Amino acid sequence: PPFWGQEPVMLRNSTTAWGTLSRAFHGILGIAIIGMLAYGLWFNHFLPKEAKLFHRSIHADIGYVILLLMVLRLIWRGANPVPALPNGTPAWERVLSHVNHWALYAITIVVALLGWAHSGAHKPDYADWFGLFRVPQFTSENRDNARFFEHWHIWLAYVLIGLIVLHFLAAIYHRFVKRDGVVARMVGGGAK
């Protein structure tokens, strides 16, 4: 039963709202990904070369966690219903929503995998996870490959920024223009 007028905690998704765990994944990953993008831009553009190795190592450590959380999020999404968009949502909005969500998932995973590939190809690698253990690497040291992986890691990070901006603008559109409850399904756990 609800506690002091609060709605009960809904761990799993329903057909009308995202559950507590889905909302937690969304919030944690949203903050972590945006933070990582900002962090990467900061240390790559504003720090001297000799200071970058430390920050790249921290960036990689957080990147491994983001990749793991993304995989867990997709498993959870596959095991739960996806809340339906409101009746009357135009087909173009449904298609754009679907494409943007899956592009966010795919590009986030590809960017993280490219960072991981860069780690193994770079000398020294970024496999020492916060000094606790070594993350296995699936690439071997190669300067040309390291440059290739880093190049695409950076460029696809810019694509990811664009997708996040579209996602954010869509949330503003649904919240303040359409007022159709789409944002409430994620933020509050239920359509209003």
mmCIF file of C-alpha atoms in Angstrom:
data_model
loop_
_atom_site.group_PDB
_atom_site.id
_atom_site.type_symbol
_atom_site.label_atom_id
_atom_site.label_comp_id
_atom_site.label_asym_id
_atom_site.label_seq_id
_atom_site.Cartn_x
_atom_site.Cartn_y
_atom_site.Cartn_z
ATOM 1 C CA PRO A 1 0.000 0.000 0.000
ATOM 2 C CA PRO A 2 1.098 3.601 -0.503
ATOM 3 C CA PHE A 3 3.011 5.204 2.355
ATOM 4 C CA TRP A 4 1.771 8.635 3.475
ATOM 5 C CA GLY A 5 -0.048 9.294 0.242
ATOM 6 C CA GLN A 6 2.864 8.237 -1.955
ATOM 7 C CA GLU A 7 2.349 5.944 -4.917
ATOM 8 C CA PRO A 8 3.821 2.452 -4.375
ATOM 9 C CA VAL A 9 7.289 1.773 -5.760
ATOM 10 C CA MET A 10 6.953 0.094 -9.130
ATOM 11 C CA LEU A 11 10.213 -1.722 -9.867
ATOM 12 C CA ARG A 12 9.136 -3.081 -13.267
ATOM 13 C CA ASN A 13 7.806 -1.091 -16.209
ATOM 14 C CA SER A 14 4.117 -1.109 -16.999
ATOM 15 C CA THR A 15 2.418 -0.427 -20.315
ATOM 16 C CA THR A 16 1.906 3.199 -19.224
ATOM 17 C CA ALA A 17 5.027 4.113 -17.219
ATOM 18 C CA TRP A 18 8.704 3.326 -16.734
ATOM 19 C CA GLY A 19 9.474 1.463 -13.507
ATOM 20 C CA THR A 20 11.848 2.528 -10.762
ATOM 21 C CA LEU A 21 14.810 0.553 -12.105
ATOM 22 C CA SER A 22 14.381 1.892 -15.660
ATOM 23 C CA ARG A 23 14.152 5.429 -14.303
ATOM 24 C CA ALA A 24 17.284 4.844 -12.200
ATOM 25 C CA PHE A 25 19.198 3.576 -15.246
ATOM 26 C CA HIS A 26 17.986 6.608 -17.238
ATOM 27 C CA GLY A 27 19.030 9.110 -14.581
ATOM 28 C CA ILE A 28 22.363 7.557 -13.647
ATOM 29 C CA LEU A 29 23.404 6.926 -17.247
ATOM 30 C CA GLY A 30 22.179 10.348 -18.370
ATOM 31 C CA ILE A 31 24.295 12.113 -15.747
ATOM 32 C CA ALA A 32 27.285 9.803 -16.290
ATOM 33 C CA ILE A 33 27.264 10.085 -20.092
ATOM 34 C CA ILE A 34 26.826 13.862 -20.146
ATOM 35 C CA GLY A 35 29.509 14.157 -17.451
ATOM 36 C CA MET A 36 31.889 11.938 -19.429
ATOM 37 C CA LEU A 37 31.349 13.933 -22.617
ATOM 38 C CA ALA A 38 32.043 17.192 -20.760
ATOM 39 C CA TYR A 39 35.042 15.662 -18.973
ATOM 40 C CA GLY A 40 36.526 14.372 -22.244
ATOM 41 C CA LEU A 41 36.093 17.737 -23.939
ATOM 42 C CA TRP A 42 37.674 19.483 -20.946
ATOM 43 C CA PHE A 43 40.832 17.429 -20.569
ATOM 44 C CA ASN A 44 41.402 17.008 -24.319
ATOM 45 C CA HIS A 45 41.060 20.708 -25.124
ATOM 46 C CA PHE A 46 42.197 22.538 -22.006
ATOM 47 C CA LEU A 47 44.944 20.500 -20.365
ATOM 48 C CA PRO A 48 48.589 20.192 -21.364
ATOM 49 C CA LYS A 49 49.613 16.887 -22.947
ATOM 50 C CA GLU A 50 51.505 15.663 -19.876
ATOM 51 C CA ALA A 51 48.373 15.954 -17.688
ATOM 52 C CA LYS A 52 46.089 14.043 -20.064
ATOM 53 C CA LEU A 53 47.249 10.505 -19.248
ATOM 54 C CA PHE A 54 45.861 10.632 -15.703
ATOM 55 C CA HIS A 55 42.516 12.044 -16.843
ATOM 56 C CA ARG A 56 42.249 9.596 -19.742
ATOM 57 C CA SER A 57 42.734 6.760 -17.265
ATOM 58 C CA ILE A 58 39.895 8.055 -15.054
ATOM 59 C CA HIS A 59 37.770 8.629 -18.181
ATOM 60 C CA ALA A 60 38.371 4.997 -19.211
ATOM 61 C CA ASP A 61 37.541 3.690 -15.723
ATOM 62 C CA ILE A 62 34.166 5.452 -15.785
ATOM 63 C CA GLY A 63 33.642 4.369 -19.399
ATOM 64 C CA TYR A 64 33.881 0.689 -18.419
ATOM 65 C CA VAL A 65 31.142 1.269 -15.835
ATOM 66 C CA ILE A 66 28.945 3.066 -18.364
ATOM 67 C CA LEU A 67 29.331 0.196 -20.825
ATOM 68 C CA LEU A 68 28.353 -2.343 -18.147
ATOM 69 C CA LEU A 69 25.330 -0.256 -17.090
ATOM 70 C CA MET A 70 24.226 0.125 -20.720
ATOM 71 C CA VAL A 71 24.284 -3.644 -21.205
ATOM 72 C CA LEU A 72 22.316 -4.150 -17.970
ATOM 73 C CA ARG A 73 19.853 -1.457 -19.036
ATOM 74 C CA LEU A 74 19.232 -3.150 -22.380
ATOM 75 C CA ILE A 75 18.742 -6.535 -20.682
ATOM 76 C CA TRP A 76 16.234 -4.928 -18.282
ATOM 77 C CA ARG A 77 14.472 -3.182 -21.170
ATOM 78 C CA GLY A 78 14.200 -6.483 -23.039
ATOM 79 C CA ALA A 79 12.638 -8.156 -19.994
ATOM 80 C CA ASN A 80 10.030 -5.433 -19.434
ATOM 81 C CA PRO A 81 7.202 -3.875 -21.403
ATOM 82 C CA VAL A 82 7.943 -0.521 -23.021
ATOM 83 C CA PRO A 83 5.330 2.086 -22.057
ATOM 84 C CA ALA A 84 3.167 3.018 -25.023
ATOM 85 C CA LEU A 85 3.154 6.527 -26.399
ATOM 86 C CA PRO A 86 -0.132 8.407 -25.915
ATOM 87 C CA ASN A 87 -2.977 7.611 -28.291
ATOM 88 C CA GLY A 88 -2.966 9.977 -31.225
ATOM 89 C CA THR A 89 0.825 10.334 -31.347
ATOM 90 C CA PRO A 90 1.638 10.905 -35.037
ATOM 91 C CA ALA A 91 3.532 8.163 -36.872
ATOM 92 C CA TRP A 92 6.507 10.483 -37.533
ATOM 93 C CA GLU A 93 6.902 11.124 -33.785
ATOM 94 C CA ARG A 94 6.732 7.401 -33.042
ATOM 95 C CA VAL A 95 9.398 6.640 -35.668
ATOM 96 C CA LEU A 96 11.649 9.518 -34.544
ATOM 97 C CA SER A 97 11.327 8.454 -30.894
ATOM 98 C CA HIS A 98 12.179 4.848 -31.724
ATOM 99 C CA VAL A 99 15.153 5.815 -33.913
ATOM 100 C CA ASN A 100 16.524 8.308 -31.364
ATOM 101 C CA HIS A 101 16.288 5.879 -28.448
ATOM 102 C CA TRP A 102 17.992 3.017 -30.295
ATOM 103 C CA ALA A 103 20.615 5.375 -31.751
ATOM 104 C CA LEU A 104 21.379 6.616 -28.207
ATOM 105 C CA TYR A 105 21.844 3.039 -27.005
ATOM 106 C CA ALA A 106 23.901 1.955 -30.025
ATOM 107 C CA ILE A 107 26.175 5.007 -30.237
ATOM 108 C CA THR A 108 26.803 4.995 -26.473
ATOM 109 C CA ILE A 109 27.898 1.352 -26.660
ATOM 110 C CA VAL A 110 30.021 1.915 -29.786
ATOM 111 C CA VAL A 111 31.728 4.977 -28.257
ATOM 112 C CA ALA A 112 32.500 2.976 -25.093
ATOM 113 C CA LEU A 113 33.796 -0.001 -27.101
ATOM 114 C CA LEU A 114 36.005 2.291 -29.200
ATOM 115 C CA GLY A 115 37.391 3.792 -25.986
ATOM 116 C CA TRP A 116 38.090 0.286 -24.675
ATOM 117 C CA ALA A 117 39.739 -0.669 -27.986
ATOM 118 C CA HIS A 118 41.848 2.504 -27.784
ATOM 119 C CA SER A 119 42.929 1.542 -24.272
ATOM 120 C CA GLY A 120 44.373 -1.792 -25.383
ATOM 121 C CA ALA A 121 46.089 -0.302 -28.443
ATOM 122 C CA HIS A 122 47.563 2.669 -26.546
ATOM 123 C CA LYS A 123 50.844 2.554 -24.648
ATOM 124 C CA PRO A 124 50.414 2.655 -21.730
ATOM 125 C CA ASP A 125 46.932 1.144 -21.693
ATOM 126 C CA TYR A 126 44.075 2.319 -19.452
ATOM 127 C CA ALA A 127 43.286 -1.128 -18.024
ATOM 128 C CA ASP A 128 44.014 -0.427 -14.341
ATOM 129 C CA TRP A 129 40.506 0.130 -12.941
ATOM 130 C CA PHE A 130 40.913 2.707 -10.144
ATOM 131 C CA GLY A 131 43.933 0.719 -8.935
ATOM 132 C CA LEU A 132 41.744 -2.234 -7.897
ATOM 133 C CA PHE A 133 42.172 -4.660 -10.811
ATOM 134 C CA ARG A 134 43.058 -4.786 -14.491
ATOM 135 C CA VAL A 135 40.250 -4.758 -17.053
ATOM 136 C CA PRO A 136 40.962 -7.343 -19.767
ATOM 137 C CA GLN A 137 41.839 -5.696 -23.079
ATOM 138 C CA PHE A 138 40.664 -7.040 -26.437
ATOM 139 C CA THR A 139 43.147 -5.115 -28.605
ATOM 140 C CA SER A 140 46.932 -5.164 -28.520
ATOM 141 C CA GLU A 141 49.423 -2.318 -28.583
ATOM 142 C CA ASN A 142 49.534 -0.632 -31.979
ATOM 143 C CA ARG A 143 50.043 3.092 -32.461
ATOM 144 C CA ASP A 144 48.112 3.311 -35.765
ATOM 145 C CA ASN A 145 45.182 1.361 -34.370
ATOM 146 C CA ALA A 146 45.209 3.504 -31.229
ATOM 147 C CA ARG A 147 44.899 6.646 -33.375
ATOM 148 C CA PHE A 148 42.089 5.062 -35.437
ATOM 149 C CA PHE A 149 40.082 4.033 -32.358
ATOM 150 C CA GLU A 150 40.625 7.400 -30.690
ATOM 151 C CA HIS A 151 39.584 9.285 -33.836
ATOM 152 C CA TRP A 152 36.264 7.432 -34.097
ATOM 153 C CA HIS A 153 35.728 7.494 -30.328
ATOM 154 C CA ILE A 154 35.886 11.297 -30.434
ATOM 155 C CA TRP A 155 33.806 11.798 -33.599
ATOM 156 C CA LEU A 156 31.057 9.455 -32.477
ATOM 157 C CA ALA A 157 31.056 11.221 -29.097
ATOM 158 C CA TYR A 158 30.032 14.364 -31.019
ATOM 159 C CA VAL A 159 27.255 12.356 -32.708
ATOM 160 C CA LEU A 160 26.184 11.236 -29.233
ATOM 161 C CA ILE A 161 26.049 14.874 -28.093
ATOM 162 C CA GLY A 162 23.720 15.624 -31.022
ATOM 163 C CA LEU A 163 21.446 12.693 -30.141
ATOM 164 C CA ILE A 164 21.299 13.806 -26.501
ATOM 165 C CA VAL A 165 20.351 17.334 -27.574
ATOM 166 C CA LEU A 166 17.537 15.908 -29.770
ATOM 167 C CA HIS A 167 16.360 13.743 -26.869
ATOM 168 C CA PHE A 168 16.357 16.733 -24.510
ATOM 169 C CA LEU A 169 14.520 18.952 -27.039
ATOM 170 C CA ALA A 170 11.912 16.217 -27.527
ATOM 171 C CA ALA A 171 11.397 16.065 -23.745
ATOM 172 C CA ILE A 172 10.883 19.854 -23.632
ATOM 173 C CA TYR A 173 8.465 19.637 -26.584
ATOM 174 C CA HIS A 174 6.407 16.910 -24.902
ATOM 175 C CA ARG A 175 6.454 18.617 -21.499
ATOM 176 C CA PHE A 176 5.742 22.232 -22.447
ATOM 177 C CA VAL A 177 4.173 22.166 -25.924
ATOM 178 C CA LYS A 178 2.203 18.926 -26.189
ATOM 179 C CA ARG A 179 1.725 18.377 -22.436
ATOM 180 C CA ASP A 180 0.904 14.756 -23.205
ATOM 181 C CA GLY A 181 2.430 12.983 -20.190
ATOM 182 C CA VAL A 182 5.368 11.429 -22.073
ATOM 183 C CA VAL A 183 7.934 13.019 -19.752
ATOM 184 C CA ALA A 184 5.909 12.147 -16.642
ATOM 185 C CA ARG A 185 6.210 8.435 -17.539
ATOM 186 C CA MET A 186 9.977 8.668 -16.987
ATOM 187 C CA VAL A 187 10.373 11.449 -14.444
ATOM 188 C CA GLY A 188 7.459 10.694 -12.148
ATOM 189 C CA GLY A 189 6.877 7.072 -12.994
ATOM 190 C CA GLY A 190 3.387 7.608 -14.375
ATOM 191 C CA ALA A 191 1.482 9.502 -17.020
ATOM 192 C CA LYS A 192 -0.338 12.481 -15.630
#
